[in-house]
Amino acid sequence: MSGVSLKGIVKAYGALQVVHGIDLEVQEKEFVVLVGPSGCGKSTTLRMIAGLEEISDGDLTIDGRHVNRVAPKDRDVAMVFQNYALYPHLNVADNIAFGLRIRKESKETIASSVEEVGGILGLTPYLERRPADLSGGQRQRVAMGRAIVRRPKVFLFDEPLSNLDAKLRTQMRAEIKRLHKRLGVTSIYVTHDQVEAMTLADRIVVMHDGRIEQIGSPMELFLNPVNTFVAGFLGSPPMNMVNARIVAGDLGPVAEFGDNKIQLDQVASLQNSVGQDVVLGIRPEFVTVADDTVPHRVSVEVDLIETLGSEALIHASLQGDPFVIRTETVGQMNVLDGISGFTIAPHLIRVFDAKTGVSLPGQAVGQ
Amino acid sequence: MSTDPDFTGPTTENLVFDAAEAQRRRRGSTLVRIGDHLKREWQLYAMLLPTILWLIIFLYKPMYGLQIAFKDYSIFRGVADSPWIGLEHFNTLFNNDQFLRAVKNTVIISFYSLLFGFPMPILLALMFNEVLNQTFKKSAQTIVYLPHFISSVIIAGIVITAFSPSAGIVNTVLGWLGIDSIYFLTKPEWFRPIFVGTGIWQEAGFQSIVYLAAIAGVSPTLYESAVVDGASRWQMMWKITVPSIMPTIIIMLIIRIGNILEVSFEMIILLYQPATYETADVVNTFIYRQGLQGGQYDFAAAAGLFNAVVAFVLVMTANTISKRYSRTSLW
Ligand SMILES: Nc1ncnc2c1ncn2[C@@H]1O[C@H](COP(=O)(O)OP(=O)(O)OP(=O)(O)O)[C@@H](O)[C@H]1O
Ligand SMILES: [Mg+2]
């Protein structure tokens, strides 16, 4: 069971604490993505796992072994860096073989491993080239080759795709996913790109200011964010946030803001929170556009409609705040022309405490 | 209708053709091209101007005087009016035992300086790079840089004092070991080690700055990646640091080989004496004695020209070899 376990991991630079006690259990063969805004401590956490940063407090176990004080080379992890970290004076084959040479593997083992890895990554035609003569995507593949050739227990990735252009990134993302399926090695992947996180992860860890906000599968985090931070971070365009107050209605709790009222889900916590100020989280994808003929619609003022082919983004404003709607276009163009508001199913609205930003308990959207 | 289309006027096709033709003609003329280029980039050339002037005034203009190497020069007739005598000075030169000895000494001293002096700053830089304690590192660096900033005259004074037979520290220590005083600076066999050692002491620290700068330019993630791969500090030094600064090392080596005949001339003058001429007299000191002390300017110029031509050939060769085998070259 080559899992990785972090218990109360803390990182402090002198008096400045930047990671405040992280608890995370990564299962064997799992692909976990650490995601969060810049400076939230993702790289620091990953580097502590790699052994490149000292762990100030807490316990790190890899494969059941306590490794706080174990040197990086004895942790049996491999790391892929954002800027590839290829040796410019070595050709591709030698770059891939570097780790094996350091470990004094036999010549035959090295040659066959390099050949195999080159094949897996489609690098065979480039083995004799220097990194300077490769494209960004090829360099990235060499960096990956260097990690997988050692057959480590754990792969660590620190934003490996952020130096690539959008198209290549999509392509390499799929390749990493395929590679993980094929090799089945436990992986921890750092990114600030939520699309990468959503597509790659078995589980996502959302970090913010050196703390974990939420851990869960991509869909779980998308549908049931525990607070406004996670809600706003995942999803593109992000979740709309609307300030409202809960009042009692005929059919259970109702959110009231301005002249609008929206029916809420009949969850006990909402029913008991009448009078409370809340934030409504409304996914751009979950609303149904409505024209003047639809009763009980929430009305918005449409600024701009971006038609992207099969779908459209409607940039509107609700009580002066921006509100984005994402909708299908096919068979809807006439509605789009006359759009003046939207409706939404009560259980798809996420209600957060206005003061703490924490989701009111009991709400859950099924996957 | 009043306006028939006028086929003789400039049609679009004609205009395009004319433009292309004009461009072709324009492109054809090198002068025009240089003119365009200068107009566009004149600020860059303006910045280059002071250096070009310096080169012309201090390096190219004096070359006019080189011709006296082929003339029977006399100060009264001047450079232009002295009669040509062809290669006579060179003939004399190659039949002059002192000159041949000076060439031999130059090559030997240079070879030892290169052999022991060239790796030293590299080793120093690699060692400084491994020092983790910043305070120790800074003080050690300052101490090894220091001799560079001391005048050669004082350095020579220190060396002479240190090796003096009566009060010098070297002989004092030898005395403790029961060894008789040695008159180091009058012994031809001791001149080369003392000279080369002094050179290293004086310059190795300062020269290490170039390599330290090159080392500082190596991306830290290369080391981090190697650490995760399991490399020891020793392996990282040899497999990452040294290859990464190899281009710098090669450039420095080419420059060094180009200057191989430029043995630090004032240091020789300060340390040698007639008793050690046998091993100490080099081409430059020979030129100095012949030209400035002996007044044989034409003869000295010939010796100097010979020196320069050999140096030029050496740089060209080193550069070509380096270009062929390592992709690194001065030009
Ligand atoms: N050597 C250091 N000394 C002091 N503070 C540091 C040091 N290294 C990192 N930090 C701080 O630690 C925090 C976390 O940094 P980290 O590199 O982990 O961020 P990150 O989540 O990887 O961000 P990014 O997405 O920009 O890479 C930052 O606020 C950073 O300023
Ligand atoms: Mg980072």
PDB file of C-alpha atoms in Angstrom, chain B residues 65 100 125 131 138 141 153 163 204 215 227 230 242 268 270 291 326:
ATOM      1  CA  GLY B  65      54.764  51.891 -35.862  1.00  0.00           C
ATOM      2  CA  LEU B 100      65.517  31.777 -27.897  1.00  0.00           C
ATOM      3  CA  ALA B 125      34.584  28.523  -6.918  1.00  0.00           C
ATOM      4  CA  VAL B 131      30.171  26.282   1.874  1.00  0.00           C
ATOM      5  CA  LYS B 138      31.898  35.792   2.791  1.00  0.00           C
ATOM      6  CA  GLN B 141      35.979  35.048  -0.296  1.00  0.00           C
ATOM      7  CA  VAL B 153      55.114  45.992  -6.338  1.00  0.00           C
ATOM      8  CA  PHE B 163      61.723  34.167   0.947  1.00  0.00           C
ATOM      9  CA  ALA B 204      43.081  32.820  -8.310  1.00  0.00           C
ATOM     10  CA  ILE B 215      27.492  28.710 -10.945  1.00  0.00           C
ATOM     11  CA  VAL B 227      18.378  15.484  -4.905  1.00  0.00           C
ATOM     12  CA  GLY B 230      19.265  10.558  -5.103  1.00  0.00           C
ATOM     13  CA  VAL B 242      30.888  21.390 -13.688  1.00  0.00           C
ATOM     14  CA  ILE B 268      58.983  39.038 -13.515  1.00  0.00           C
ATOM     15  CA  LEU B 270      60.154  42.715  -9.856  1.00  0.00           C
ATOM     16  CA  GLY B 291      63.997  48.146 -26.600  1.00  0.00           C
ATOM     17  CA  SER B 326      32.084  21.688 -27.808  1.00  0.00           C
TER      18      SER B 326
END
